[in-house]
Coordinates of C-alpha atoms in Angstrom, one line a residue:
M1 CA 32.1 -65.8 70.5
M2 CA 35.3 -65.2 68.6
N3 CA 33.4 -65.3 65.4
G4 CA 31.2 -62.5 66.7
D5 CA 34.1 -60.4 67.7
S6 CA 35.8 -60.9 64.3
E7 CA 32.7 -59.8 62.5
F8 CA 32.4 -56.7 64.7
N9 CA 36.0 -55.8 64.2
R10 CA 35.6 -56.2 60.4
K11 CA 32.6 -53.8 60.3
R12 CA 34.5 -51.3 62.4
K13 CA 37.5 -51.3 60.1
N14 CA 35.2 -50.7 57.1
N15 CA 33.6 -47.7 58.7
Q16 CA 37.0 -46.2 59.5
L17 CA 38.0 -46.6 55.8
A18 CA 34.8 -44.9 54.6
N19 CA 35.3 -42.0 57.0
R20 CA 38.8 -41.5 55.6
R21 CA 37.5 -41.2 52.1
L22 CA 34.9 -38.5 52.9
P23 CA 37.3 -35.7 53.6
D24 CA 38.8 -36.3 50.2
L25 CA 35.5 -35.4 48.5
D26 CA 34.8 -32.6 50.9
G27 CA 38.2 -31.2 50.4
E28 CA 38.0 -31.1 46.6
D29 CA 39.5 -27.9 45.1
E30 CA 36.9 -25.3 44.1
P31 CA 38.2 -25.0 40.5
D32 CA 38.0 -28.8 40.1
R33 CA 34.4 -28.7 41.3
H34 CA 33.5 -26.0 38.8
H35 CA 35.3 -27.9 36.1
H36 CA 33.3 -31.0 37.0
H37 CA 29.9 -29.1 36.8
L38 CA 30.9 -27.4 33.5
A39 CA 31.8 -30.8 32.0
L40 CA 28.5 -32.1 33.2
S41 CA 26.5 -29.3 31.7
L42 CA 28.3 -29.6 28.3
S43 CA 27.6 -33.3 28.3
I44 CA 23.9 -32.6 28.9
C45 CA 23.5 -29.7 26.3
P46 CA 22.9 -31.1 22.8
A47 CA 25.3 -30.1 20.0
P48 CA 24.0 -27.5 17.6
Q49 CA 23.7 -30.0 14.8
D50 CA 21.8 -32.4 17.1
Q51 CA 19.5 -29.4 18.1
Q52 CA 18.8 -28.4 14.5
Q53 CA 18.1 -32.0 13.7
S54 CA 15.7 -32.2 16.6
E55 CA 13.9 -29.1 15.5
H56 CA 13.7 -30.4 12.0
L57 CA 12.2 -33.7 13.2
S58 CA 9.8 -31.8 15.4
A59 CA 8.6 -29.7 12.4
K60 CA 8.4 -32.8 10.3
S61 CA 6.3 -34.6 12.9
L62 CA 3.9 -31.6 13.2
S63 CA 3.4 -31.5 9.4
S64 CA 2.5 -35.1 9.5
Q65 CA -0.4 -34.4 11.9
P66 CA -3.5 -33.4 9.8
G67 CA -5.4 -30.3 11.0
K68 CA -2.6 -29.1 13.3
L69 CA -0.3 -27.2 11.0
A70 CA -1.1 -23.5 10.7
V71 CA -1.3 -22.4 7.1
P72 CA 0.2 -18.9 6.6
P73 CA -2.2 -16.4 5.1
R74 CA -1.8 -15.7 1.4
R75 CA -0.4 -12.4 0.4
R76 CA -2.7 -10.1 -1.5
R77 CA -1.2 -8.9 -4.7
A78 CA -1.7 -5.3 -5.7
A79 CA -3.6 -4.9 -8.9
P80 CA -1.3 -4.5 -11.9
R81 CA -1.0 -0.9 -13.0
G82 CA 0.1 0.6 -16.3
R83 CA 1.8 3.9 -16.8
G84 CA 0.3 6.9 -15.0
G85 CA -1.0 4.6 -12.2
R86 CA -3.7 3.2 -14.4
V87 CA -5.3 -0.2 -13.7
P88 CA -5.9 -2.1 -16.9
P89 CA -9.6 -2.2 -17.7
P90 CA -11.5 -5.4 -17.6
S91 CA -11.7 -7.5 -20.8
G92 CA -15.3 -6.4 -21.3
G93 CA -14.3 -2.9 -22.3
G94 CA -14.3 0.3 -20.3
D95 CA -16.8 2.7 -21.8
G96 CA -19.7 2.3 -19.3
G97 CA -21.8 0.3 -21.7
D98 CA -23.2 -2.0 -19.0
G99 CA -25.0 0.8 -17.1
G100 CA -23.7 -0.3 -13.7
E101 CA -22.3 2.3 -11.3
S102 CA -19.5 0.1 -9.9
I103 CA -16.3 -0.5 -11.8
P104 CA -12.8 -1.5 -10.9
A105 CA -11.0 1.6 -9.6
P106 CA -9.0 2.8 -12.6
F107 CA -6.5 4.7 -10.4
P108 CA -5.3 4.5 -6.8
W109 CA -7.0 7.9 -6.2
A110 CA -10.3 6.8 -7.8
T111 CA -13.1 4.9 -6.2
T112 CA -15.1 2.0 -7.6
R113 CA -17.9 4.4 -8.6
R114 CA -17.8 5.9 -12.0
A115 CA -16.3 9.4 -12.4
T116 CA -15.6 9.6 -8.6
V117 CA -12.4 10.2 -6.8
H118 CA -11.5 9.9 -3.1
S119 CA -11.6 12.9 -0.8
M120 CA -8.5 14.8 0.0
S121 CA -8.4 13.6 3.6
H122 CA -8.6 10.0 2.5
L123 CA -5.8 10.4 -0.1
L124 CA -3.5 12.1 2.4
A125 CA -4.3 9.6 5.1
N126 CA -3.2 6.9 2.7
R127 CA -0.1 8.8 1.7
I128 CA -1.3 9.6 -1.8
D129 CA 0.0 13.1 -2.3
S130 CA 1.1 13.1 -5.9
I131 CA -1.2 12.4 -8.9
A132 CA 0.3 11.1 -12.1
G133 CA -1.1 11.0 -15.7
E134 CA -0.1 10.4 -19.2
V135 CA 0.3 13.1 -21.9
Q136 CA 1.3 13.0 -25.5
C137 CA 3.1 15.6 -27.4
R138 CA 1.2 16.9 -30.4
R139 CA 4.4 17.6 -32.2
C140 CA 6.8 14.7 -31.7
E141 CA 4.0 12.3 -30.5
R142 CA 6.0 11.1 -27.6
V143 CA 4.0 9.8 -24.7
F144 CA 5.3 10.5 -21.2
E145 CA 4.1 10.9 -17.6
I146 CA 3.5 14.0 -15.5
E147 CA 3.0 14.2 -11.8
Y148 CA 1.2 16.9 -9.8
D149 CA 1.5 17.7 -6.2
L150 CA -2.0 17.1 -4.8
R151 CA -2.0 19.9 -2.2
Q152 CA -0.4 22.5 -4.2
K153 CA -2.4 22.1 -7.4
F154 CA -5.7 21.8 -5.6
L155 CA -5.0 25.0 -3.7
E156 CA -4.4 26.7 -7.1
V157 CA -7.7 25.4 -8.5
G158 CA -9.6 26.3 -5.3
A159 CA -8.2 29.8 -5.2
F160 CA -9.1 30.4 -8.8
I161 CA -12.7 29.3 -8.2
A162 CA -13.0 31.4 -5.0
E163 CA -11.7 34.5 -6.8
N164 CA -13.7 34.1 -10.1
K165 CA -16.8 32.1 -9.3
G166 CA -19.0 35.2 -8.9
A167 CA -18.2 36.3 -12.4
M168 CA -18.5 32.9 -14.1
H169 CA -22.3 32.8 -14.1
D170 CA -22.3 29.0 -14.3
R171 CA -20.0 29.1 -17.3
A172 CA -16.4 27.9 -17.6
P173 CA -14.0 30.7 -18.3
Q174 CA -11.7 30.8 -21.3
E175 CA -8.8 29.5 -19.2
W176 CA -10.7 26.3 -18.7
M177 CA -12.2 26.0 -22.2
S178 CA -8.8 26.3 -23.9
P179 CA -6.2 25.3 -21.3
V180 CA -2.5 25.9 -21.6
L181 CA -0.9 22.5 -22.1
P182 CA 2.3 21.3 -20.5
R183 CA 5.6 21.6 -22.3
C184 CA 7.0 18.5 -24.0
G185 CA 9.9 17.1 -22.1
S186 CA 11.3 15.5 -25.3
C187 CA 11.2 18.1 -28.1
G188 CA 10.7 21.1 -25.9
Q189 CA 7.6 22.4 -27.6
D190 CA 5.4 24.6 -25.4
N191 CA 1.7 24.1 -25.0
A192 CA 2.0 20.7 -26.7
A193 CA 1.4 17.8 -24.3
R194 CA -2.3 16.8 -24.4
P195 CA -3.6 14.3 -21.8
V196 CA -4.1 10.7 -23.0
I197 CA -7.8 9.7 -22.6
V198 CA -8.8 6.1 -23.2
G199 CA -12.4 5.3 -22.7
K200 CA -14.9 7.1 -20.4
D201 CA -14.2 4.7 -17.5
G202 CA -10.5 5.3 -17.9
I203 CA -10.5 9.1 -17.7
N204 CA -8.0 10.3 -15.1
W205 CA -10.4 13.0 -13.7
L206 CA -8.2 14.1 -10.8
F207 CA -5.2 14.5 -12.9
L208 CA -7.1 16.6 -15.4
L209 CA -8.5 18.7 -12.6
L210 CA -5.1 19.5 -11.0
G211 CA -3.6 20.3 -14.4
Q212 CA -6.7 22.4 -15.2
M213 CA -7.0 20.4 -18.5
L214 CA -10.6 19.2 -18.2
G215 CA -11.3 21.3 -21.2
C216 CA -9.5 18.7 -23.3
C217 CA -12.4 16.4 -22.7
T218 CA -15.2 16.2 -25.3
L219 CA -18.7 17.3 -24.5
E220 CA -19.8 13.7 -24.4
Q221 CA -17.1 12.8 -21.8
L222 CA -18.1 15.8 -19.7
K223 CA -21.7 14.7 -19.8
Y224 CA -20.6 11.3 -18.8
F225 CA -19.1 12.7 -15.6
C226 CA -22.2 14.8 -14.8
E227 CA -24.5 11.9 -15.5
H228 CA -22.8 9.6 -13.0
T229 CA -22.3 12.3 -10.3
G230 CA -25.7 13.8 -10.2
N231 CA -24.7 17.1 -11.8
H232 CA -26.5 19.2 -14.5
R233 CA -25.5 17.8 -17.9
T234 CA -27.5 19.7 -20.4
G235 CA -26.4 22.8 -22.3
A236 CA -23.2 24.0 -24.1
K237 CA -19.8 22.7 -23.2
D238 CA -18.8 25.7 -21.1
R239 CA -21.8 25.0 -18.8
V240 CA -21.1 21.3 -18.5
L241 CA -17.4 22.0 -18.0
Y242 CA -18.2 24.4 -15.2
Y243 CA -20.2 21.8 -13.3
T244 CA -17.4 19.2 -13.9
Y245 CA -14.9 21.4 -12.2
L246 CA -17.1 22.2 -9.2
G247 CA -18.2 18.6 -8.9
L248 CA -14.6 17.3 -8.8
C249 CA -13.6 19.9 -6.2
K250 CA -16.6 18.9 -4.1
Q251 CA -15.5 15.3 -4.2
L252 CA -12.1 16.3 -3.0
D253 CA -13.3 18.7 -0.3
P254 CA -17.0 18.0 0.5
T255 CA -17.1 21.0 3.0
G256 CA -15.5 23.5 0.6
P257 CA -17.2 26.4 -1.2
F258 CA -17.8 24.4 -4.4
D259 CA -21.6 24.2 -4.7
P260 CA -22.8 25.2 -8.1

């Protein structure tokens, strides 16, 4: 009986000691408690170095799994262009000898069809508002580049046609047959910079139109344009040149008053 009482007293004493310790925990200061939680969170968060190492290992493990690593798309390289925005012609030549209608676009404003340029709306939508071309001085022989504002120069050409078309009688006027050439920026010579024309497929038709220098083309070159654009190509140069001007204007503005 005494052993039972002793055991009961011992358990009662232990419960009293445990109850005395609980207030110490409940009475812990608020700053100490926050400090305890902060220390706990810092001990759980990995160090930056460990995190980078973990990410590196994760990427490495992904790359080791076949068929699960996404391959980034290859960037399309723009076609190399020479001076005046020209795309180098293919190695097979650029004179239209193969008879096909499709060619690599020689300029950003040209299409892949021979002697054909994009419409004005297409060019402006693609932020092509200046047209460049190469010229060479007849005096100092220096080659340099000229740029024309697309809107401004086309308005000049269109206004000239609207004003004089009735008196042309399907013939190019003298202003087109013997165009005034640009001034040389090197030697200062007026009426000296002729457009550089390399091969029929490499003719910068839009540049020649805006500069009103299509008259610098030979009759064969003008016939080449009319042949591949469905225009009349027989007769003297003034007749073929007239159709070339109107044909190019029609390509730029299909709804404009540029029917022959």
